[in-house]
Amino acid sequence: IGFLLSKENGMGKLESFNAVSSLILGQSENFIAYKDILGKMSRNRMYTMAATAMSTVSMSIVGAYMTMLDPKYVVAALVLNMFSTFIVLSLINPYTVDASEENIQMSNLHEGQSFFEMLGEYILAGFKAAIIVAAMLIGFIALIAALNALFATVTGWFGYSISFQGILGYIFYPVAWVMGVPSSEALQVGSIMATKLVSNEFVAMMDLQKIASTLSPRAEGIISVF
């Protein structure tokens, strides 16, 4: 799939492989598969690798999202985000791949290692990545909750009681409206957009699940794919 994708987008095979493997392995775990060759790549290729990995989520997370949101929006988001990332990268980060770079292979990375040595190395690296991701998720949820309580308390002194996410909703209101969200729902959608950008996507999806039934199909589709 990555090879066919590279023919379509005109970028390197490794970048296209990275975009597809990120769907299977996840953002953090994905780079473990070829961590030893990253230092041999140019800065432009590294930027593309990072951007394509960050544009999608792993299948394990997709399964969780499908229980929280309408599955058709989740599938649409996967495809649109991957291809739109390549379109944006071709505009802001154009480059050509040298033949020497394109011939970088992953098959020789573990030459001289036994199967169980290689397996143990990946298990350990994957475990470390999982712990880091879990810790960050817990931390972001706690941070958003603390900021919401703090802002609600401070603004409550003036008779308003607006949470941190509510303030972000007002800031991102124009962005949501320009994207096509109805004005009556732009404040709620803007809050979800801001939460995703400033904290964590999973936290934003949890908040979206709470209000999805109150949104119109148009607003739900836009914020789900965002």
mmCIF file of C-alpha atoms in Angstrom:
data_model
loop_
_atom_site.group_PDB
_atom_site.id
_atom_site.type_symbol
_atom_site.label_atom_id
_atom_site.label_comp_id
_atom_site.label_asym_id
_atom_site.label_seq_id
_atom_site.Cartn_x
_atom_site.Cartn_y
_atom_site.Cartn_z
ATOM 1 C CA ILE A 1 0.000 0.000 0.000
ATOM 2 C CA GLY A 2 2.845 2.361 0.840
ATOM 3 C CA PHE A 3 4.503 1.669 -2.517
ATOM 4 C CA LEU A 4 1.299 2.483 -4.409
ATOM 5 C CA LEU A 5 0.813 5.587 -2.290
ATOM 6 C CA SER A 6 4.335 6.802 -3.116
ATOM 7 C CA LYS A 7 3.517 6.581 -6.816
ATOM 8 C CA GLU A 8 0.451 8.736 -6.249
ATOM 9 C CA ASN A 9 1.978 11.440 -4.038
ATOM 10 C CA GLY A 10 5.425 11.573 -5.657
ATOM 11 C CA MET A 11 7.248 11.331 -2.320
ATOM 12 C CA GLY A 12 9.649 8.700 -1.037
ATOM 13 C CA LYS A 13 8.665 5.116 -0.391
ATOM 14 C CA LEU A 14 9.617 5.335 3.272
ATOM 15 C CA GLU A 15 7.377 8.365 3.852
ATOM 16 C CA SER A 16 4.428 6.580 2.274
ATOM 17 C CA PHE A 17 5.176 3.410 4.204
ATOM 18 C CA ASN A 18 5.321 5.507 7.365
ATOM 19 C CA ALA A 19 1.862 6.978 6.733
ATOM 20 C CA VAL A 20 0.345 3.512 6.347
ATOM 21 C CA SER A 21 2.275 1.861 9.191
ATOM 22 C CA SER A 22 1.200 4.649 11.558
ATOM 23 C CA LEU A 23 -2.366 3.411 11.114
ATOM 24 C CA ILE A 24 -1.362 -0.084 12.190
ATOM 25 C CA LEU A 25 1.266 0.531 14.860
ATOM 26 C CA GLY A 26 0.408 4.007 16.149
ATOM 27 C CA GLN A 27 2.279 7.300 16.267
ATOM 28 C CA SER A 28 4.822 6.426 18.937
ATOM 29 C CA GLU A 29 5.292 2.722 18.281
ATOM 30 C CA ASN A 30 5.602 3.298 14.527
ATOM 31 C CA PHE A 31 9.081 4.814 14.686
ATOM 32 C CA ILE A 32 10.416 1.905 16.708
ATOM 33 C CA ALA A 33 10.356 -0.211 13.540
ATOM 34 C CA TYR A 34 13.042 1.916 11.867
ATOM 35 C CA LYS A 35 14.487 4.047 14.641
ATOM 36 C CA ASP A 36 18.073 3.185 13.611
ATOM 37 C CA ILE A 37 17.786 4.735 10.146
ATOM 38 C CA LEU A 38 16.160 8.019 11.135
ATOM 39 C CA GLY A 39 19.552 9.651 11.663
ATOM 40 C CA LYS A 40 20.481 8.959 8.030
ATOM 41 C CA MET A 41 17.540 10.920 6.647
ATOM 42 C CA SER A 42 17.412 14.582 5.601
ATOM 43 C CA ARG A 43 15.550 17.145 7.713
ATOM 44 C CA ASN A 44 12.846 17.509 5.043
ATOM 45 C CA ARG A 45 12.153 13.792 5.046
ATOM 46 C CA MET A 46 12.139 13.724 8.831
ATOM 47 C CA TYR A 47 9.552 16.528 8.855
ATOM 48 C CA THR A 48 7.375 14.562 6.439
ATOM 49 C CA MET A 49 7.719 11.423 8.554
ATOM 50 C CA ALA A 50 6.669 13.278 11.696
ATOM 51 C CA ALA A 51 3.763 15.069 9.985
ATOM 52 C CA THR A 52 2.314 11.920 8.407
ATOM 53 C CA ALA A 53 2.570 10.040 11.696
ATOM 54 C CA MET A 54 0.836 12.838 13.602
ATOM 55 C CA SER A 55 -1.961 13.075 11.031
ATOM 56 C CA THR A 56 -3.488 9.735 11.964
ATOM 57 C CA VAL A 57 -4.053 7.359 14.876
ATOM 58 C CA SER A 58 -3.442 3.650 15.372
ATOM 59 C CA MET A 59 -6.067 1.000 14.707
ATOM 60 C CA SER A 60 -6.324 0.295 18.422
ATOM 61 C CA ILE A 61 -7.365 3.899 19.037
ATOM 62 C CA VAL A 62 -9.624 3.821 15.972
ATOM 63 C CA GLY A 63 -11.523 0.945 17.584
ATOM 64 C CA ALA A 64 -12.049 3.081 20.690
ATOM 65 C CA TYR A 65 -13.165 6.066 18.598
ATOM 66 C CA MET A 66 -15.700 3.911 16.742
ATOM 67 C CA THR A 67 -17.407 3.145 20.049
ATOM 68 C CA MET A 68 -17.512 6.859 20.868
ATOM 69 C CA LEU A 69 -18.410 8.396 17.475
ATOM 70 C CA ASP A 70 -20.228 7.463 14.283
ATOM 71 C CA PRO A 71 -17.905 4.895 12.590
ATOM 72 C CA LYS A 72 -18.390 6.414 9.120
ATOM 73 C CA TYR A 73 -16.869 9.697 10.284
ATOM 74 C CA VAL A 74 -13.909 7.888 11.843
ATOM 75 C CA VAL A 75 -13.150 6.008 8.610
ATOM 76 C CA ALA A 76 -13.545 9.189 6.551
ATOM 77 C CA ALA A 77 -11.152 11.019 8.878
ATOM 78 C CA LEU A 78 -8.447 8.371 8.445
ATOM 79 C CA VAL A 79 -8.472 8.629 4.667
ATOM 80 C CA LEU A 80 -8.901 12.395 4.405
ATOM 81 C CA ASN A 81 -6.253 13.214 7.009
ATOM 82 C CA MET A 82 -3.634 10.985 5.409
ATOM 83 C CA PHE A 83 -4.096 12.345 1.883
ATOM 84 C CA SER A 84 -4.579 15.959 2.944
ATOM 85 C CA THR A 85 -1.298 15.784 4.894
ATOM 86 C CA PHE A 86 0.588 14.820 1.739
ATOM 87 C CA ILE A 87 -1.090 17.659 -0.165
ATOM 88 C CA VAL A 88 -0.082 20.229 2.467
ATOM 89 C CA LEU A 89 3.450 18.816 2.721
ATOM 90 C CA SER A 90 3.935 19.069 -1.033
ATOM 91 C CA LEU A 91 3.274 22.817 -0.692
ATOM 92 C CA ILE A 92 5.171 23.711 2.489
ATOM 93 C CA ASN A 93 7.929 21.074 2.426
ATOM 94 C CA PRO A 94 8.835 20.215 -1.205
ATOM 95 C CA TYR A 95 11.947 18.128 -1.830
ATOM 96 C CA THR A 96 13.352 15.372 -4.000
ATOM 97 C CA VAL A 97 14.625 12.073 -2.639
ATOM 98 C CA ASP A 98 18.156 11.050 -3.639
ATOM 99 C CA ALA A 99 18.671 7.526 -4.882
ATOM 100 C CA SER A 100 21.005 6.828 -1.959
ATOM 101 C CA GLU A 101 18.286 7.808 0.514
ATOM 102 C CA GLU A 102 15.571 5.892 -1.296
ATOM 103 C CA ASN A 103 17.594 2.703 -1.088
ATOM 104 C CA ILE A 104 17.665 2.731 2.715
ATOM 105 C CA GLN A 105 16.404 -0.672 3.746
ATOM 106 C CA MET A 106 15.108 -1.885 7.082
ATOM 107 C CA SER A 107 15.909 -5.530 6.405
ATOM 108 C CA ASN A 108 19.523 -5.212 7.636
ATOM 109 C CA LEU A 109 18.811 -3.297 10.811
ATOM 110 C CA HIS A 110 19.045 -6.378 13.016
ATOM 111 C CA GLU A 111 21.718 -8.293 11.175
ATOM 112 C CA GLY A 112 23.630 -10.432 13.634
ATOM 113 C CA GLN A 113 20.799 -10.540 16.165
ATOM 114 C CA SER A 114 18.774 -13.618 16.938
ATOM 115 C CA PHE A 115 15.009 -13.549 16.568
ATOM 116 C CA PHE A 116 14.452 -13.473 20.337
ATOM 117 C CA GLU A 117 16.965 -10.653 20.818
ATOM 118 C CA MET A 118 15.156 -8.587 18.221
ATOM 119 C CA LEU A 119 11.763 -9.511 19.707
ATOM 120 C CA GLY A 120 12.869 -8.575 23.197
ATOM 121 C CA GLU A 121 14.195 -5.228 21.992
ATOM 122 C CA TYR A 122 10.899 -4.338 20.330
ATOM 123 C CA ILE A 123 8.829 -5.532 23.293
ATOM 124 C CA LEU A 124 10.857 -3.357 25.665
ATOM 125 C CA ALA A 125 10.695 -0.334 23.358
ATOM 126 C CA GLY A 126 6.958 -0.814 22.848
ATOM 127 C CA PHE A 127 6.364 -1.120 26.595
ATOM 128 C CA LYS A 128 8.228 2.143 27.223
ATOM 129 C CA ALA A 129 6.194 3.890 24.521
ATOM 130 C CA ALA A 130 2.912 2.577 25.978
ATOM 131 C CA ILE A 131 3.811 3.808 29.470
ATOM 132 C CA ILE A 132 4.717 7.249 28.114
ATOM 133 C CA VAL A 133 1.451 7.538 26.157
ATOM 134 C CA ALA A 134 -0.644 6.425 29.155
ATOM 135 C CA ALA A 135 1.120 8.879 31.458
ATOM 136 C CA MET A 136 0.609 11.751 29.016
ATOM 137 C CA LEU A 137 -3.084 10.915 28.647
ATOM 138 C CA ILE A 138 -3.639 10.890 32.409
ATOM 139 C CA GLY A 139 -1.695 14.117 32.755
ATOM 140 C CA PHE A 140 -3.642 15.950 30.050
ATOM 141 C CA ILE A 141 -7.011 14.884 31.443
ATOM 142 C CA ALA A 142 -5.989 16.082 34.895
ATOM 143 C CA LEU A 143 -4.604 19.338 33.478
ATOM 144 C CA ILE A 144 -7.798 20.181 31.571
ATOM 145 C CA ALA A 145 -9.927 19.370 34.615
ATOM 146 C CA ALA A 146 -7.758 21.580 36.828
ATOM 147 C CA LEU A 147 -7.829 24.486 34.351
ATOM 148 C CA ASN A 148 -11.605 24.206 33.971
ATOM 149 C CA ALA A 149 -12.076 24.327 37.734
ATOM 150 C CA LEU A 150 -9.658 27.246 38.087
ATOM 151 C CA PHE A 151 -11.253 29.352 35.352
ATOM 152 C CA ALA A 152 -14.768 28.535 36.556
ATOM 153 C CA THR A 153 -13.836 29.653 40.070
ATOM 154 C CA VAL A 154 -12.158 32.891 38.963
ATOM 155 C CA THR A 155 -14.880 33.874 36.494
ATOM 156 C CA GLY A 156 -17.485 32.865 39.079
ATOM 157 C CA TRP A 157 -16.324 35.747 41.247
ATOM 158 C CA PHE A 158 -17.671 38.041 38.514
ATOM 159 C CA GLY A 159 -20.918 36.113 38.114
ATOM 160 C CA TYR A 160 -20.095 34.226 34.889
ATOM 161 C CA SER A 161 -18.464 30.852 35.778
ATOM 162 C CA ILE A 162 -16.868 30.097 32.389
ATOM 163 C CA SER A 163 -14.539 27.099 32.104
ATOM 164 C CA PHE A 164 -11.185 27.061 30.335
ATOM 165 C CA GLN A 165 -12.655 25.038 27.471
ATOM 166 C CA GLY A 166 -15.522 27.504 27.239
ATOM 167 C CA ILE A 167 -13.076 30.377 26.753
ATOM 168 C CA LEU A 168 -11.261 28.374 24.070
ATOM 169 C CA GLY A 169 -14.616 27.838 22.397
ATOM 170 C CA TYR A 170 -15.061 31.600 21.988
ATOM 171 C CA ILE A 171 -11.535 31.895 20.545
ATOM 172 C CA PHE A 172 -12.118 29.117 17.999
ATOM 173 C CA TYR A 173 -15.694 30.153 17.223
ATOM 174 C CA PRO A 174 -14.664 31.962 13.974
ATOM 175 C CA VAL A 175 -12.567 28.975 12.876
ATOM 176 C CA ALA A 176 -15.473 26.571 13.321
ATOM 177 C CA TRP A 177 -17.853 28.930 11.533
ATOM 178 C CA VAL A 178 -15.485 29.372 8.559
ATOM 179 C CA MET A 179 -15.211 25.578 8.276
ATOM 180 C CA GLY A 180 -18.965 25.396 7.774
ATOM 181 C CA VAL A 181 -20.290 24.685 11.266
ATOM 182 C CA PRO A 182 -23.676 26.386 11.850
ATOM 183 C CA SER A 183 -23.318 29.510 13.986
ATOM 184 C CA SER A 184 -25.605 28.072 16.678
ATOM 185 C CA GLU A 185 -23.170 25.173 17.186
ATOM 186 C CA ALA A 186 -19.850 26.869 16.428
ATOM 187 C CA LEU A 187 -19.147 27.611 20.100
ATOM 188 C CA GLN A 188 -19.416 23.962 21.142
ATOM 189 C CA VAL A 189 -17.460 22.736 18.135
ATOM 190 C CA GLY A 190 -14.808 25.409 18.614
ATOM 191 C CA SER A 191 -14.281 24.244 22.182
ATOM 192 C CA ILE A 192 -13.687 20.667 20.987
ATOM 193 C CA MET A 193 -11.273 21.892 18.292
ATOM 194 C CA ALA A 194 -9.288 23.886 20.812
ATOM 195 C CA THR A 195 -9.169 20.995 23.277
ATOM 196 C CA LYS A 196 -7.763 18.723 20.578
ATOM 197 C CA LEU A 197 -5.077 21.219 19.614
ATOM 198 C CA VAL A 198 -3.935 22.378 23.050
ATOM 199 C CA SER A 199 -4.257 19.146 25.015
ATOM 200 C CA ASN A 200 -4.969 15.668 23.660
ATOM 201 C CA GLU A 201 -7.116 14.210 20.883
ATOM 202 C CA PHE A 202 -8.541 11.443 23.035
ATOM 203 C CA VAL A 203 -9.641 13.973 25.622
ATOM 204 C CA ALA A 204 -11.365 15.963 22.858
ATOM 205 C CA MET A 205 -13.134 12.846 21.546
ATOM 206 C CA MET A 206 -14.401 12.055 25.046
ATOM 207 C CA ASP A 207 -15.878 15.554 25.241
ATOM 208 C CA LEU A 208 -17.350 15.215 21.751
ATOM 209 C CA GLN A 209 -19.063 11.971 22.707
ATOM 210 C CA LYS A 210 -20.949 13.819 25.439
ATOM 211 C CA ILE A 211 -22.447 16.380 23.047
ATOM 212 C CA ALA A 212 -22.567 14.453 19.748
ATOM 213 C CA SER A 213 -26.289 13.712 20.099
ATOM 214 C CA THR A 214 -27.048 17.441 20.388
ATOM 215 C CA LEU A 215 -25.140 18.395 17.215
ATOM 216 C CA SER A 216 -26.482 18.470 13.679
ATOM 217 C CA PRO A 217 -25.089 15.851 11.243
ATOM 218 C CA ARG A 218 -23.109 18.606 9.493
ATOM 219 C CA ALA A 219 -21.442 19.848 12.673
ATOM 220 C CA GLU A 220 -20.819 16.316 13.927
ATOM 221 C CA GLY A 221 -19.195 15.322 10.640
ATOM 222 C CA ILE A 222 -16.904 18.368 10.542
ATOM 223 C CA ILE A 223 -15.642 18.062 14.108
ATOM 224 C CA SER A 224 -15.288 14.259 13.875
ATOM 225 C CA VAL A 225 -13.028 14.548 10.808
ATOM 226 C CA PHE A 226 -11.124 17.601 12.127
#
